[in-house]
Amino acid sequence: MNDKYLQLFILPYAGGSIASFRRLTDLIDKRIDVIPVEYPGRGIRAKEPLCESLSDLLGDAISYCKKRRIESIPYAVFGYSMGTLLGYEMLVRRELSGELKHFFVAAEVAPQTRALELRQEKNPSDEIVLQRAKELGGLNEKLLKNKRFADIYLKPMISDYKHFFEYRFKDDFKKIECNATFFYCEKDTAIYDVQKWEQLISGEFEYYEMGDDHFFINALYEEMASIINDKLTSYLKG
């Protein structure tokens, strides 16, 4: 007999894995079935080839979630940076069956804004990807010199980041019907661009400014887990 009352699907940022969110997921209420998505080419799927396109990455994430979806209980989705765009596309296409309760958006502007920004840039070289990752606060200089680290972490990150530039926003959408919580860092994603998510979602919205850089989850996972628990436990029965 299933003792869970709600499912939470977690979609990581570019280069991220299940391990990237372990400190957060360990703190989620035990009545919630937490399902971090593992993209190919890392973590427990390290032996699988990396996806060749953003479409492949999205399709894989959708398949991963569908296989684990329990239709008899409601669900929520948490996306971080690139994972937020994948989560949005999954939800706007109504890929998962059952009742959607909540969408957690972390470190990402609205997709219509992101698509415009990406269109203005050329596909980046590996060097540019690494430089931007450093600027976002996601890379340790010492680890960059470690070949094993480079093989395990940098290859997936570079691959994901380049796929990010393939994103195109379609404006013939139907609004996602659920409540939404937004985690953002003003230095990374301006509140003005985050608030544009309200054009795409029909529900109640709450905003939480977090930390000093793109990867605020690393320092503030406890605070984020507390907020997530507060939102999701309000939907639980019993």
mmCIF file of C-alpha atoms in Angstrom:
data_model
loop_
_atom_site.group_PDB
_atom_site.id
_atom_site.type_symbol
_atom_site.label_atom_id
_atom_site.label_comp_id
_atom_site.label_asym_id
_atom_site.label_seq_id
_atom_site.Cartn_x
_atom_site.Cartn_y
_atom_site.Cartn_z
ATOM 1 C CA MET A 1 0.000 0.000 0.000
ATOM 2 C CA ASN A 2 1.358 3.407 -0.986
ATOM 3 C CA ASP A 3 1.964 5.631 2.061
ATOM 4 C CA LYS A 4 2.739 8.751 0.034
ATOM 5 C CA TYR A 5 0.221 11.516 -0.514
ATOM 6 C CA LEU A 6 1.881 13.592 -3.235
ATOM 7 C CA GLN A 7 4.747 13.286 -5.730
ATOM 8 C CA LEU A 8 7.468 15.892 -6.276
ATOM 9 C CA PHE A 9 9.485 15.672 -9.499
ATOM 10 C CA ILE A 10 12.807 17.539 -9.460
ATOM 11 C CA LEU A 11 14.501 18.630 -12.686
ATOM 12 C CA PRO A 12 18.174 19.644 -12.218
ATOM 13 C CA TYR A 13 20.139 22.505 -13.748
ATOM 14 C CA ALA A 14 22.616 22.038 -16.626
ATOM 15 C CA GLY A 15 25.262 19.548 -15.553
ATOM 16 C CA GLY A 16 23.264 18.661 -12.448
ATOM 17 C CA SER A 17 22.324 15.223 -11.159
ATOM 18 C CA ILE A 18 20.377 13.566 -8.371
ATOM 19 C CA ALA A 19 23.389 14.079 -6.115
ATOM 20 C CA SER A 20 23.229 17.848 -6.682
ATOM 21 C CA PHE A 21 19.904 17.976 -4.832
ATOM 22 C CA ARG A 22 20.435 15.332 -2.147
ATOM 23 C CA ARG A 23 20.782 17.778 0.750
ATOM 24 C CA LEU A 24 17.505 19.377 -0.288
ATOM 25 C CA THR A 25 15.581 16.178 -0.964
ATOM 26 C CA ASP A 26 16.670 14.630 2.342
ATOM 27 C CA LEU A 27 14.715 17.373 4.121
ATOM 28 C CA ILE A 28 11.433 16.989 2.242
ATOM 29 C CA ASP A 29 8.472 15.721 4.274
ATOM 30 C CA LYS A 30 8.448 11.906 4.294
ATOM 31 C CA ARG A 31 4.819 11.810 3.198
ATOM 32 C CA ILE A 32 5.954 13.188 -0.167
ATOM 33 C CA ASP A 33 7.327 10.876 -2.856
ATOM 34 C CA VAL A 34 10.404 12.801 -4.042
ATOM 35 C CA ILE A 35 11.614 11.890 -7.533
ATOM 36 C CA PRO A 36 14.762 13.675 -8.700
ATOM 37 C CA VAL A 37 15.241 13.194 -12.434
ATOM 38 C CA GLU A 38 18.594 11.785 -13.526
ATOM 39 C CA TYR A 39 19.528 12.896 -17.024
ATOM 40 C CA PRO A 40 21.615 10.515 -19.190
ATOM 41 C CA GLY A 41 25.399 10.595 -18.944
ATOM 42 C CA ARG A 42 25.762 11.296 -15.215
ATOM 43 C CA GLY A 43 25.120 9.904 -11.753
ATOM 44 C CA ILE A 44 23.301 6.574 -11.774
ATOM 45 C CA ARG A 45 23.042 6.857 -15.578
ATOM 46 C CA ALA A 46 26.701 7.704 -16.154
ATOM 47 C CA LYS A 47 27.215 4.836 -18.602
ATOM 48 C CA GLU A 48 24.469 6.085 -20.914
ATOM 49 C CA PRO A 49 25.358 8.504 -23.739
ATOM 50 C CA LEU A 50 24.578 12.185 -23.327
ATOM 51 C CA CYS A 51 21.527 13.477 -25.167
ATOM 52 C CA GLU A 52 22.217 14.907 -28.614
ATOM 53 C CA SER A 53 19.643 17.707 -28.483
ATOM 54 C CA LEU A 54 17.367 19.634 -26.153
ATOM 55 C CA SER A 55 14.432 17.751 -27.644
ATOM 56 C CA ASP A 56 16.068 14.447 -26.696
ATOM 57 C CA LEU A 57 16.779 15.728 -23.185
ATOM 58 C CA LEU A 58 13.171 16.837 -22.741
ATOM 59 C CA GLY A 59 11.850 13.555 -24.112
ATOM 60 C CA ASP A 60 14.059 11.596 -21.750
ATOM 61 C CA ALA A 61 12.935 13.671 -18.751
ATOM 62 C CA ILE A 62 9.282 13.194 -19.681
ATOM 63 C CA SER A 63 9.755 9.432 -20.029
ATOM 64 C CA TYR A 64 11.616 9.293 -16.696
ATOM 65 C CA CYS A 65 8.732 11.030 -14.914
ATOM 66 C CA LYS A 66 5.955 9.110 -16.661
ATOM 67 C CA LYS A 67 7.438 5.772 -15.617
ATOM 68 C CA ARG A 68 7.347 6.874 -11.974
ATOM 69 C CA ARG A 69 4.052 8.740 -11.980
ATOM 70 C CA ILE A 70 1.367 7.455 -9.588
ATOM 71 C CA GLU A 71 -1.901 8.726 -11.048
ATOM 72 C CA SER A 72 -3.930 8.248 -7.875
ATOM 73 C CA ILE A 73 -2.121 11.049 -6.016
ATOM 74 C CA PRO A 74 -1.444 14.674 -7.033
ATOM 75 C CA TYR A 75 1.977 15.941 -8.005
ATOM 76 C CA ALA A 76 4.242 18.981 -8.107
ATOM 77 C CA VAL A 77 7.295 19.896 -10.175
ATOM 78 C CA PHE A 78 10.484 21.674 -9.077
ATOM 79 C CA GLY A 79 12.838 22.959 -11.765
ATOM 80 C CA TYR A 80 16.196 24.641 -11.314
ATOM 81 C CA SER A 81 17.529 26.858 -14.129
ATOM 82 C CA MET A 82 17.542 24.670 -17.280
ATOM 83 C CA GLY A 83 15.400 22.172 -15.385
ATOM 84 C CA THR A 84 12.730 24.833 -15.049
ATOM 85 C CA LEU A 85 12.429 25.154 -18.824
ATOM 86 C CA LEU A 86 12.171 21.371 -19.144
ATOM 87 C CA GLY A 87 9.557 21.353 -16.397
ATOM 88 C CA TYR A 88 7.581 24.099 -18.096
ATOM 89 C CA GLU A 89 7.552 22.285 -21.434
ATOM 90 C CA MET A 90 6.496 19.069 -19.710
ATOM 91 C CA LEU A 91 3.620 20.803 -17.950
ATOM 92 C CA VAL A 92 2.414 23.013 -20.790
ATOM 93 C CA ARG A 93 2.185 19.903 -22.990
ATOM 94 C CA ARG A 94 0.182 18.088 -20.288
ATOM 95 C CA GLU A 95 2.559 15.129 -20.407
ATOM 96 C CA LEU A 96 1.883 13.886 -16.863
ATOM 97 C CA SER A 97 -1.536 12.542 -15.921
ATOM 98 C CA GLY A 98 -3.424 13.400 -12.766
ATOM 99 C CA GLU A 99 -3.745 16.531 -10.662
ATOM 100 C CA LEU A 100 -0.967 19.122 -10.777
ATOM 101 C CA LYS A 101 -0.773 21.120 -7.544
ATOM 102 C CA HIS A 102 2.370 23.235 -7.670
ATOM 103 C CA PHE A 103 5.255 24.403 -9.836
ATOM 104 C CA PHE A 104 8.471 25.511 -8.119
ATOM 105 C CA VAL A 105 10.647 27.741 -10.303
ATOM 106 C CA ALA A 106 14.254 28.299 -9.212
ATOM 107 C CA ALA A 107 16.941 30.519 -10.760
ATOM 108 C CA GLU A 108 15.233 31.017 -14.106
ATOM 109 C CA VAL A 109 13.482 33.867 -15.883
ATOM 110 C CA ALA A 110 10.267 33.270 -17.818
ATOM 111 C CA PRO A 111 10.808 31.136 -20.951
ATOM 112 C CA GLN A 112 9.652 33.831 -23.374
ATOM 113 C CA THR A 113 12.390 36.085 -21.978
ATOM 114 C CA ARG A 114 15.013 33.345 -21.981
ATOM 115 C CA ALA A 115 14.229 32.403 -25.589
ATOM 116 C CA LEU A 116 14.799 35.995 -26.729
ATOM 117 C CA GLU A 117 18.120 36.162 -24.892
ATOM 118 C CA LEU A 118 19.319 32.865 -26.347
ATOM 119 C CA ARG A 119 18.334 33.850 -29.873
ATOM 120 C CA GLN A 120 20.612 36.885 -29.686
ATOM 121 C CA GLU A 121 23.662 34.762 -28.885
ATOM 122 C CA LYS A 122 25.647 32.326 -30.989
ATOM 123 C CA ASN A 123 26.208 28.754 -29.878
ATOM 124 C CA PRO A 124 29.004 29.014 -27.309
ATOM 125 C CA SER A 125 32.372 27.280 -27.405
ATOM 126 C CA ASP A 126 33.430 24.988 -24.566
ATOM 127 C CA GLU A 127 35.640 27.786 -23.233
ATOM 128 C CA ILE A 128 32.751 30.264 -23.106
ATOM 129 C CA VAL A 129 30.563 27.712 -21.327
ATOM 130 C CA LEU A 130 33.237 27.197 -18.673
ATOM 131 C CA GLN A 131 33.719 30.931 -18.241
ATOM 132 C CA ARG A 132 30.003 31.509 -17.742
ATOM 133 C CA ALA A 133 29.793 28.644 -15.283
ATOM 134 C CA LYS A 134 32.574 30.287 -13.280
ATOM 135 C CA GLU A 135 30.737 33.609 -13.351
ATOM 136 C CA LEU A 136 27.562 31.936 -12.084
ATOM 137 C CA GLY A 137 29.475 30.446 -9.166
ATOM 138 C CA GLY A 138 29.135 26.845 -10.284
ATOM 139 C CA LEU A 139 32.766 25.817 -10.725
ATOM 140 C CA ASN A 140 35.699 25.290 -8.412
ATOM 141 C CA GLU A 141 39.016 26.397 -9.982
ATOM 142 C CA LYS A 142 40.968 23.557 -8.359
ATOM 143 C CA LEU A 143 38.539 20.934 -9.612
ATOM 144 C CA LEU A 144 38.852 22.241 -13.161
ATOM 145 C CA LYS A 145 42.409 20.904 -13.237
ATOM 146 C CA ASN A 146 41.274 17.414 -12.227
ATOM 147 C CA LYS A 147 40.761 15.193 -15.302
ATOM 148 C CA ARG A 148 38.426 12.806 -13.488
ATOM 149 C CA PHE A 149 36.238 15.733 -12.436
ATOM 150 C CA ALA A 150 36.278 17.047 -15.985
ATOM 151 C CA ASP A 151 35.091 13.719 -17.401
ATOM 152 C CA ILE A 152 32.381 13.223 -14.782
ATOM 153 C CA TYR A 153 31.001 16.740 -14.445
ATOM 154 C CA LEU A 154 32.207 19.082 -17.185
ATOM 155 C CA LYS A 155 31.149 16.991 -20.185
ATOM 156 C CA PRO A 156 27.477 16.779 -19.096
ATOM 157 C CA MET A 157 27.475 20.457 -18.124
ATOM 158 C CA ILE A 158 28.890 21.618 -21.458
ATOM 159 C CA SER A 159 26.503 19.348 -23.360
ATOM 160 C CA ASP A 160 23.450 20.553 -21.417
ATOM 161 C CA TYR A 161 24.436 24.199 -21.669
ATOM 162 C CA LYS A 162 24.823 24.015 -25.440
ATOM 163 C CA HIS A 163 21.410 22.353 -25.743
ATOM 164 C CA PHE A 164 20.038 25.273 -23.728
ATOM 165 C CA PHE A 165 20.642 27.461 -26.806
ATOM 166 C CA GLU A 166 18.263 25.323 -28.848
ATOM 167 C CA TYR A 167 15.284 26.451 -26.769
ATOM 168 C CA ARG A 168 12.442 28.136 -28.645
ATOM 169 C CA PHE A 169 9.327 29.470 -26.966
ATOM 170 C CA LYS A 170 5.941 28.820 -28.562
ATOM 171 C CA ASP A 171 3.350 31.461 -27.773
ATOM 172 C CA ASP A 172 0.344 29.338 -28.778
ATOM 173 C CA PHE A 173 0.147 27.885 -25.286
ATOM 174 C CA LYS A 174 -2.599 27.219 -22.773
ATOM 175 C CA LYS A 175 -1.816 28.443 -19.259
ATOM 176 C CA ILE A 176 -0.608 25.909 -16.728
ATOM 177 C CA GLU A 177 -3.207 25.630 -13.970
ATOM 178 C CA CYS A 178 -1.514 25.431 -10.578
ATOM 179 C CA ASN A 179 0.026 27.556 -7.852
ATOM 180 C CA ALA A 180 3.654 28.595 -8.244
ATOM 181 C CA THR A 181 6.583 29.516 -6.020
ATOM 182 C CA PHE A 182 9.575 31.408 -7.391
ATOM 183 C CA PHE A 183 13.083 31.278 -5.918
ATOM 184 C CA TYR A 184 15.422 33.854 -7.425
ATOM 185 C CA CYS A 185 18.566 35.887 -6.829
ATOM 186 C CA GLU A 186 18.209 39.492 -7.976
ATOM 187 C CA LYS A 187 21.871 39.578 -9.038
ATOM 188 C CA ASP A 188 21.231 36.592 -11.294
ATOM 189 C CA THR A 189 17.620 36.871 -12.479
ATOM 190 C CA ALA A 190 15.878 40.233 -12.151
ATOM 191 C CA ILE A 191 12.477 40.079 -10.477
ATOM 192 C CA TYR A 192 10.960 41.874 -13.468
ATOM 193 C CA ASP A 193 11.854 38.956 -15.753
ATOM 194 C CA VAL A 194 10.859 36.350 -13.167
ATOM 195 C CA GLN A 195 7.405 37.909 -12.790
ATOM 196 C CA LYS A 196 6.711 37.317 -16.475
ATOM 197 C CA TRP A 197 6.035 33.700 -15.492
ATOM 198 C CA GLU A 198 2.636 34.994 -14.367
ATOM 199 C CA GLN A 199 1.668 35.258 -18.044
ATOM 200 C CA LEU A 200 2.020 31.477 -18.343
ATOM 201 C CA ILE A 201 0.522 30.155 -15.120
ATOM 202 C CA SER A 202 -2.980 30.460 -13.697
ATOM 203 C CA GLY A 203 -2.839 30.273 -9.905
ATOM 204 C CA GLU A 204 -1.428 31.912 -6.788
ATOM 205 C CA PHE A 205 2.174 33.180 -6.823
ATOM 206 C CA GLU A 206 4.826 33.700 -4.164
ATOM 207 C CA TYR A 207 8.371 35.024 -4.579
ATOM 208 C CA TYR A 208 11.441 34.391 -2.439
ATOM 209 C CA GLU A 209 14.686 36.262 -3.016
ATOM 210 C CA MET A 210 17.593 33.944 -2.226
ATOM 211 C CA GLY A 211 21.350 34.347 -1.783
ATOM 212 C CA ASP A 212 23.980 36.088 -3.873
ATOM 213 C CA ASP A 213 24.465 33.945 -6.984
ATOM 214 C CA HIS A 214 22.854 31.497 -9.388
ATOM 215 C CA PHE A 215 23.573 28.451 -7.237
ATOM 216 C CA PHE A 216 21.937 29.723 -4.057
ATOM 217 C CA ILE A 217 20.625 26.216 -3.413
ATOM 218 C CA ASN A 218 24.098 25.181 -2.233
ATOM 219 C CA ALA A 219 23.931 27.483 0.792
ATOM 220 C CA LEU A 220 20.183 27.832 1.285
ATOM 221 C CA TYR A 221 18.852 24.302 0.738
ATOM 222 C CA GLU A 222 17.424 24.174 4.281
ATOM 223 C CA GLU A 223 15.423 27.358 3.775
ATOM 224 C CA MET A 224 14.221 26.166 0.386
ATOM 225 C CA ALA A 225 13.203 22.769 1.768
ATOM 226 C CA SER A 226 11.228 24.480 4.521
ATOM 227 C CA ILE A 227 9.321 26.580 1.983
ATOM 228 C CA ILE A 228 8.666 23.569 -0.249
ATOM 229 C CA ASN A 229 7.395 21.551 2.711
ATOM 230 C CA ASP A 230 5.141 24.397 3.786
ATOM 231 C CA LYS A 231 3.559 24.613 0.335
ATOM 232 C CA LEU A 232 3.196 20.896 -0.317
ATOM 233 C CA THR A 233 1.995 19.775 3.098
ATOM 234 C CA SER A 234 -0.917 22.192 2.725
ATOM 235 C CA TYR A 235 -2.214 19.852 0.001
ATOM 236 C CA LEU A 236 -1.849 16.636 1.976
ATOM 237 C CA LYS A 237 -4.811 14.678 3.246
ATOM 238 C CA GLY A 238 -4.456 13.177 6.685
#
